[in-house]
Coordinates of N, CA, C and O in Angstrom, one line a residue:
M1 N 7.4 7.9 -37.4 CA 7.1 6.5 -37.5 C 7.8 5.7 -36.3 O 7.1 4.9 -35.7
G2 N 9.0 6.0 -36.1 CA 9.7 5.3 -35.1 C 9.1 5.6 -33.7 O 9.1 4.7 -32.8
H3 N 8.5 6.8 -33.5 CA 7.9 7.1 -32.3 C 6.7 6.2 -32.0 O 6.5 5.8 -30.9
M4 N 5.9 6.0 -33.1 CA 4.7 5.2 -32.9 C 5.1 3.8 -32.5 O 4.5 3.2 -31.6
K5 N 6.2 3.2 -33.0 CA 6.6 1.9 -32.7 C 7.0 1.8 -31.2 O 6.6 0.8 -30.6
R6 N 7.7 2.8 -30.7 CA 8.1 2.7 -29.3 C 6.9 2.7 -28.4 O 6.9 2.1 -27.4
R7 N 5.9 3.5 -28.8 CA 4.7 3.5 -27.9 C 4.0 2.2 -27.9 O 3.5 1.8 -26.8
T8 N 4.0 1.5 -28.9 CA 3.4 0.1 -29.0 C 4.1 -0.8 -28.0 O 3.5 -1.5 -27.2
V9 N 5.4 -0.7 -27.9 CA 6.2 -1.6 -27.0 C 5.9 -1.2 -25.6 O 5.7 -2.1 -24.8
L10 N 5.8 0.1 -25.3 CA 5.5 0.5 -23.9 C 4.1 0.0 -23.5 O 3.9 -0.4 -22.4
A11 N 3.2 0.1 -24.5 CA 1.8 -0.4 -24.2 C 1.8 -1.9 -23.8 O 1.2 -2.4 -22.9
L12 N 2.6 -2.6 -24.6 CA 2.8 -4.1 -24.3 C 3.4 -4.3 -22.9 O 3.0 -5.2 -22.2
C13 N 4.4 -3.5 -22.6 CA 5.0 -3.6 -21.3 C 4.0 -3.5 -20.2 O 4.0 -4.2 -19.2
G14 N 3.1 -2.5 -20.3 CA 2.2 -2.2 -19.3 C 1.2 -3.3 -19.0 O 0.8 -3.5 -17.9
S15 N 0.9 -4.1 -20.1 CA 0.0 -5.2 -19.8 C 0.8 -6.5 -19.5 O 0.2 -7.5 -19.3
G16 N 2.1 -6.4 -19.5 CA 2.9 -7.6 -19.1 C 3.1 -8.6 -20.1 O 3.6 -9.7 -19.8
L17 N 2.7 -8.4 -21.3 CA 2.8 -9.4 -22.4 C 4.2 -9.5 -22.9 O 4.7 -10.5 -23.3
F18 N 4.9 -8.3 -22.8 CA 6.3 -8.2 -23.3 C 7.2 -8.5 -22.2 O 7.6 -7.6 -21.5
S19 N 7.6 -9.7 -22.0 CA 8.2 -10.1 -20.7 C 9.6 -9.5 -20.6 O 10.2 -9.5 -19.5
G20 N 10.2 -9.1 -21.7 CA 11.5 -8.5 -21.7 C 11.6 -7.3 -20.8 O 12.6 -6.9 -20.2
C21 N 10.5 -6.6 -20.7 CA 10.4 -5.4 -19.9 C 10.6 -5.7 -18.4 O 11.3 -5.0 -17.7
L22 N 9.9 -6.7 -18.0 CA 9.9 -7.0 -16.5 C 10.8 -8.1 -16.2 O 11.0 -8.4 -15.0
G23 N 11.3 -8.7 -17.2 CA 12.1 -9.9 -16.9 C 11.2 -11.1 -16.4 O 11.7 -12.1 -15.9
G24 N 9.9 -10.9 -16.5 CA 9.0 -11.9 -16.1 C 8.8 -12.1 -14.6 O 8.1 -12.9 -14.2
T25 N 9.6 -11.3 -13.8 CA 9.5 -11.5 -12.4 C 9.2 -10.2 -11.7 O 10.0 -9.7 -11.0
G26 N 8.1 -9.7 -12.0 CA 7.6 -8.5 -11.3 C 7.0 -8.9 -10.0 O 6.7 -10.1 -9.8
P27 N 6.8 -8.0 -9.0 CA 6.1 -8.4 -7.8 C 4.7 -8.9 -8.2 O 4.1 -8.4 -9.1
P28 N 4.1 -9.8 -7.4 CA 2.8 -10.3 -7.7 C 1.8 -9.1 -7.5 O 2.0 -8.2 -6.7
R29 N 0.7 -9.2 -8.3 CA -0.4 -8.2 -8.1 C -1.3 -8.7 -6.9 O -1.7 -9.8 -6.9
K30 N -1.6 -7.8 -6.1 CA -2.4 -8.1 -4.9 C -3.6 -7.1 -4.8 O -3.5 -6.0 -5.4
T31 N -4.6 -7.6 -4.2 CA -5.7 -6.7 -3.8 C -5.5 -6.4 -2.3 O -5.2 -7.2 -1.5
I32 N -5.7 -5.1 -1.9 CA -5.6 -4.7 -0.5 C -7.0 -4.4 0.0 O -7.5 -3.3 -0.3
P33 N -7.7 -5.4 0.6 CA -9.1 -5.1 1.0 C -9.2 -4.1 2.2 O -10.2 -3.4 2.3
W34 N -8.2 -4.1 3.0 CA -8.2 -3.1 4.2 C -6.8 -2.8 4.7 O -5.9 -3.5 4.5
I35 N -6.7 -1.6 5.2 CA -5.5 -1.2 5.9 C -5.9 -0.7 7.3 O -6.9 0.1 7.4
R36 N -5.2 -1.2 8.3 CA -5.5 -0.8 9.7 C -4.4 0.0 10.2 O -3.3 -0.4 10.2
L37 N -4.7 1.2 10.7 CA -3.7 2.1 11.3 C -4.0 2.1 12.8 O -5.1 2.2 13.3
E38 N -2.9 1.9 13.5 CA -3.0 1.9 15.0 C -1.9 2.8 15.6 O -0.8 2.7 15.2
N39 N -2.3 3.6 16.5 CA -1.4 4.5 17.2 C -1.1 4.0 18.6 O -1.9 4.0 19.5
N40 N 0.2 3.5 18.8 CA 0.6 3.1 20.1 C 1.4 4.1 20.8 O 2.1 3.9 21.8
R41 N 1.5 5.3 20.2 CA 2.2 6.4 20.9 C 1.4 7.1 21.9 O 0.2 7.0 22.0
S42 N 2.1 7.9 22.7 CA 1.4 8.6 23.8 C 0.7 9.9 23.4 O 0.0 10.5 24.1
D43 N 1.0 10.3 22.2 CA 0.4 11.5 21.7 C -0.5 11.3 20.4 O -0.2 10.4 19.7
P44 N -1.6 12.0 20.3 CA -2.4 11.8 19.1 C -1.6 12.1 17.8 O -0.6 12.9 17.9
R45 N -2.0 11.6 16.7 CA -1.3 11.7 15.5 C -2.3 11.9 14.3 O -3.3 11.3 14.2
D46 N -1.8 12.8 13.4 CA -2.5 12.9 12.1 C -1.7 12.1 11.2 O -0.5 12.4 11.0
V47 N -2.4 11.2 10.5 CA -1.7 10.3 9.6 C -2.3 10.4 8.2 O -3.5 10.4 8.1
E48 N -1.4 10.4 7.2 CA -1.9 10.4 5.9 C -1.5 9.1 5.2 O -0.4 8.7 5.3
L49 N -2.5 8.5 4.5 CA -2.3 7.3 3.8 C -2.4 7.5 2.4 O -3.4 8.1 1.9
I50 N -1.4 7.1 1.6 CA -1.4 7.3 0.2 C -1.1 5.9 -0.5 O -0.2 5.2 -0.1
L51 N -1.9 5.5 -1.5 CA -1.7 4.3 -2.2 C -1.4 4.7 -3.7 O -2.1 5.6 -4.2
E52 N -0.4 4.2 -4.2 CA -0.1 4.4 -5.6 C 0.0 3.1 -6.4 O 0.4 2.1 -5.8
R53 N -0.5 3.1 -7.6 CA -0.3 1.9 -8.5 C 0.3 2.4 -9.8 O -0.2 3.4 -10.4
N54 N 1.4 1.8 -10.2 CA 2.1 2.2 -11.4 C 2.5 3.7 -11.3 O 2.3 4.4 -12.3
D55 N 2.9 4.2 -10.2 CA 3.3 5.6 -10.0 C 2.1 6.6 -10.1 O 2.3 7.8 -10.1
L56 N 0.9 6.1 -10.1 CA -0.3 7.0 -10.1 C -1.0 6.9 -8.7 O -1.2 5.8 -8.2
E57 N -1.3 8.0 -8.2 CA -2.0 8.0 -6.9 C -3.5 7.5 -7.1 O -4.2 8.0 -7.9
V58 N -3.8 6.5 -6.4 CA -5.2 5.9 -6.5 C -6.0 6.1 -5.2 O -7.2 5.9 -5.2
F59 N -5.4 6.5 -4.2 CA -6.1 6.7 -2.9 C -5.3 7.6 -2.0 O -4.0 7.5 -1.9
R60 N -6.0 8.5 -1.3 CA -5.3 9.4 -0.3 C -6.3 9.8 0.7 O -7.4 10.2 0.4
E61 N -6.0 9.6 1.9 CA -6.9 10.0 3.0 C -6.1 10.4 4.3 O -5.0 9.8 4.5
Q62 N -6.7 11.2 5.0 CA -6.1 11.6 6.3 C -6.9 11.1 7.5 O -8.1 11.1 7.4
Y63 N -6.2 10.8 8.5 CA -6.9 10.2 9.7 C -6.3 10.9 11.0 O -5.1 11.2 11.0
R64 N -7.2 11.1 12.0 CA -6.7 11.6 13.3 C -6.7 10.4 14.2 O -7.8 9.8 14.5
L65 N -5.5 9.9 14.6 CA -5.5 8.8 15.5 C -5.2 9.3 17.0 O -4.3 10.0 17.2
G66 N -6.2 9.0 17.8 CA -6.1 9.4 19.2 C -5.2 8.4 20.0 O -4.5 7.6 19.4
T67 N -5.3 8.5 21.3 CA -4.5 7.6 22.2 C -5.3 6.7 23.0 O -4.8 5.8 23.6
T68 N -6.6 6.9 23.0 CA -7.4 5.9 23.8 C -7.8 4.8 22.9 O -7.9 4.9 21.7
S69 N -8.2 3.6 23.6 CA -8.3 2.4 22.8 C -9.4 2.5 21.7 O -9.2 2.0 20.6
G70 N -10.4 3.2 22.0 CA -11.5 3.3 20.9 C -11.1 4.2 19.8 O -11.6 4.0 18.7
R71 N -10.2 5.1 20.0 CA -9.9 6.1 18.9 C -8.5 6.0 18.3 O -8.2 6.8 17.5
S72 N -7.7 5.0 18.8 CA -6.3 5.0 18.4 C -6.2 4.1 17.1 O -5.2 4.0 16.5
T73 N -7.4 3.5 16.7 CA -7.3 2.6 15.6 C -8.3 3.0 14.5 O -9.4 3.4 14.8
V74 N -7.8 2.9 13.2 CA -8.7 3.2 12.1 C -8.6 2.0 11.1 O -7.5 1.6 10.9
R75 N -9.7 1.6 10.6 CA -9.7 0.5 9.6 C -10.3 1.1 8.4 O -11.5 1.4 8.3
E76 N -9.5 1.2 7.3 CA -9.9 1.8 6.1 C -10.3 0.6 5.1 O -9.4 -0.2 4.8
T77 N -11.5 0.6 4.6 CA -11.9 -0.5 3.7 C -12.3 0.1 2.3 O -12.5 -0.7 1.4
E78 N -12.4 1.4 2.2 CA -12.8 2.0 0.9 C -11.6 2.1 0.0 O -11.2 3.2 -0.5
L79 N -10.9 1.0 -0.3 CA -9.7 1.0 -1.1 C -10.0 0.5 -2.5 O -11.0 -0.1 -2.8
P80 N -9.1 0.8 -3.5 CA -9.3 0.3 -4.9 C -9.4 -1.3 -4.8 O -8.6 -1.9 -4.1
D81 N -10.4 -1.9 -5.5 CA -10.6 -3.3 -5.3 C -10.1 -4.1 -6.4 O -10.4 -5.3 -6.6
D82 N -9.2 -3.5 -7.3 CA -8.6 -4.4 -8.3 C -7.2 -4.7 -7.9 O -6.6 -4.0 -7.1
R83 N -6.7 -5.8 -8.5 CA -5.4 -6.3 -8.2 C -4.4 -5.4 -8.9 O -4.6 -5.0 -10.0
G84 N -3.3 -5.2 -8.2 CA -2.2 -4.4 -8.8 C -1.0 -4.4 -7.9 O -0.9 -5.1 -6.9
R85 N 0.1 -3.8 -8.4 CA 1.3 -3.7 -7.6 C 1.2 -2.3 -6.9 O 1.6 -1.3 -7.5
Y86 N 0.8 -2.3 -5.7 CA 0.6 -1.1 -5.0 C 1.8 -0.7 -4.2 O 2.4 -1.5 -3.6
S87 N 2.0 0.6 -4.1 CA 3.0 1.2 -3.2 C 2.1 1.9 -2.1 O 1.2 2.6 -2.4
L88 N 2.5 1.7 -0.9 CA 1.8 2.4 0.2 C 2.8 3.4 0.9 O 3.9 3.1 1.2
Y89 N 2.3 4.6 1.1 CA 3.0 5.6 1.8 C 2.2 6.0 3.0 O 1.0 6.2 2.9
V90 N 2.8 6.0 4.2 CA 2.2 6.4 5.4 C 3.0 7.6 6.0 O 4.2 7.4 6.3
D91 N 2.3 8.7 6.0 CA 3.0 9.9 6.5 C 2.5 10.2 7.9 O 1.4 10.4 8.2
T92 N 3.4 10.0 8.9 CA 3.1 10.1 10.3 C 3.4 11.4 10.9 O 3.3 11.6 12.1
G93 N 3.7 12.4 10.0 CA 4.0 13.7 10.5 C 5.5 14.0 10.7 O 6.0 15.1 10.3
D94 N 6.2 13.0 11.2 CA 7.6 13.2 11.4 C 8.4 12.4 10.4 O 9.6 12.6 10.2
R95 N 7.8 11.5 9.6 CA 8.4 10.8 8.6 C 7.4 10.1 7.7 O 6.2 10.0 8.0
V96 N 7.9 9.8 6.5 CA 7.0 9.1 5.5 C 7.6 7.7 5.4 O 8.8 7.5 5.1
V97 N 6.8 6.7 5.6 CA 7.2 5.3 5.5 C 6.7 4.8 4.2 O 5.5 5.0 3.9
H98 N 7.5 4.1 3.4 CA 7.1 3.6 2.1 C 7.2 2.1 2.1 O 8.2 1.5 2.4
L99 N 6.1 1.5 1.6 CA 6.0 0.1 1.5 C 6.0 -0.2 0.0 O 5.0 0.1 -0.7
H100 N 7.0 -0.8 -0.5 CA 7.1 -1.1 -2.0 C 6.4 -2.4 -2.4 O 6.3 -3.3 -1.5
P101 N 5.9 -2.5 -3.6 CA 5.2 -3.7 -4.0 C 6.0 -5.0 -3.8 O 5.5 -6.0 -3.5
S102 N 7.4 -4.9 -3.9 CA 8.2 -6.1 -3.8 C 8.1 -6.6 -2.3 O 8.4 -7.8 -2.1
E103 N 7.8 -5.8 -1.4 CA 7.7 -6.2 0.0 C 6.6 -7.2 0.2 O 6.6 -8.1 1.1
F104 N 5.6 -7.1 -0.6 CA 4.5 -8.1 -0.5 C 5.0 -9.5 -1.0 O 4.6 -10.5 -0.5
A105 N 5.9 -9.4 -2.0 CA 6.5 -10.7 -2.5 C 7.5 -11.3 -1.5 O 7.5 -12.5 -1.3
D106 N 8.2 -10.4 -0.8 CA 9.2 -10.9 0.2 C 8.5 -11.6 1.3 O 9.0 -12.5 1.9
A107 N 7.3 -11.2 1.6 CA 6.5 -11.8 2.7 C 6.1 -13.3 2.3 O 5.4 -13.9 3.1
E108 N 6.4 -13.7 1.1 CA 6.0 -15.0 0.6 C 4.6 -15.3 0.7 O 4.1 -16.3 1.2
I109 N 3.8 -14.3 0.2 CA 2.3 -14.4 0.3 C 1.8 -14.9 -1.0 O 2.0 -14.2 -2.0
S110 N 1.2 -16.1 -1.0 CA 0.7 -16.6 -2.3 C -0.8 -16.1 -2.5 O -1.3 -16.1 -3.6
E111 N -1.5 -15.8 -1.4 CA -2.9 -15.4 -1.5 C -3.0 -14.1 -2.3 O -2.1 -13.2 -2.3
P112 N -4.1 -13.9 -3.0 CA -4.3 -12.7 -3.8 C -4.6 -11.5 -3.0 O -4.4 -10.4 -3.5
C113 N -5.1 -11.7 -1.8 CA -5.5 -10.5 -1.0 C -4.6 -10.3 0.2 O -4.4 -11.3 0.9
V114 N -4.3 -9.1 0.5 CA -3.4 -8.9 1.7 C -3.9 -7.7 2.5 O -4.0 -6.6 1.9
G115 N -4.4 -7.9 3.7 CA -4.7 -6.8 4.6 C -3.4 -6.3 5.2 O -2.5 -7.1 5.4
I116 N -3.3 -5.0 5.5 CA -2.1 -4.5 6.0 C -2.4 -3.8 7.4 O -3.3 -3.0 7.5
R117 N -1.6 -4.2 8.4 CA -1.7 -3.6 9.7 C -0.5 -2.7 9.8 O 0.6 -3.1 9.6
C118 N -0.8 -1.4 10.1 CA 0.3 -0.5 10.3 C 0.2 0.1 11.7 O -0.8 0.7 12.1
T119 N 1.3 -0.1 12.4 CA 1.3 0.4 13.8 C 2.4 1.4 14.1 O 3.5 1.2 13.7
L120 N 2.0 2.6 14.6 CA 2.9 3.6 15.0 C 3.4 3.2 16.4 O 2.7 3.2 17.4
Q121 N 4.7 2.9 16.4 CA 5.3 2.5 17.7 C 5.7 3.6 18.6 O 6.0 4.7 18.1
D122 N 5.9 3.3 19.9 CA 6.3 4.3 20.8 C 7.6 5.0 20.5 O 7.7 6.2 20.6
H123 N 8.6 4.3 20.0 CA 9.9 4.9 19.8 C 10.0 5.5 18.4 O 11.2 5.6 17.9
G124 N 8.9 5.8 17.8 CA 9.0 6.6 16.5 C 9.0 5.8 15.3 O 9.0 6.4 14.2
T125 N 9.1 4.5 15.3 CA 9.1 3.7 14.1 C 7.7 3.3 13.8 O 6.8 3.4 14.6
T126 N 7.5 2.8 12.6 CA 6.2 2.3 12.1 C 6.4 0.8 11.7 O 7.3 0.5 10.9
G127 N 5.6 0.0 12.3 CA 5.7 -1.5 11.9 C 4.5 -1.9 11.0 O 3.4 -1.4 11.1
F128 N 4.8 -2.8 10.1 CA 3.8 -3.4 9.2 C 3.7 -4.9 9.5 O 4.6 -5.6 9.7
E129 N 2.4 -5.3 9.4 CA 2.1 -6.7 9.4 C 1.2 -7.0 8.3 O 0.3 -6.2 8.0
F130 N 1.3 -8.2 7.6 CA 0.5 -8.5 6.5 C -0.5 -9.6 7.0 O -0.1 -10.5 7.8
E131 N -1.7 -9.5 6.5 CA -2.7 -10.6 6.8 C -3.3 -11.1 5.5 O -4.2 -10.6 5.0
P132 N -2.6 -12.2 5.0 CA -3.1 -12.7 3.7 C -4.4 -13.4 3.8 O -4.7 -14.0 4.8
M133 N -5.2 -13.3 2.7 CA -6.5 -13.9 2.7 C -6.7 -14.5 1.3 O -6.3 -13.9 0.3
D134 N -7.5 -15.6 1.3 CA -7.8 -16.2 0.0 C -8.8 -15.5 -0.7 O -8.9 -15.4 -2.0
E135 N -9.8 -14.9 0.0 CA -10.8 -14.1 -0.6 C -10.8 -12.7 0.0 O -10.6 -12.5 1.2
C136 N -11.1 -11.7 -0.8 CA -11.1 -10.3 -0.3 C -12.4 -10.0 0.4 O -13.4 -10.4 -0.2

């Protein structure tokens, strides 16, 4: 019986009705209409893009990024189109960069939709830029 009760509370947490779980201040839910990957490095890269929502993988794709202008950029638009708190992982081969849902909040983005630009820099780091939009 006690087990049943606990599950009810968890279900409420999931839908955000039970504010004690989240403290009422979870990161805002966003839709990510597109993610743009750009390779600024001198060597081609295989990049894997992984999106998670609530710790569940909802998208995974691999890309070959070249070094010439036409082939160094990929724009992915076949992403889940519902709003959520997404975590983004970009595996560049030598490291995995993780973008946490709270980082969308830090960017002080009030718009519901956020495009993400992800740039592989020369010196081995990965830069992110957000492009907020009112409509997806």
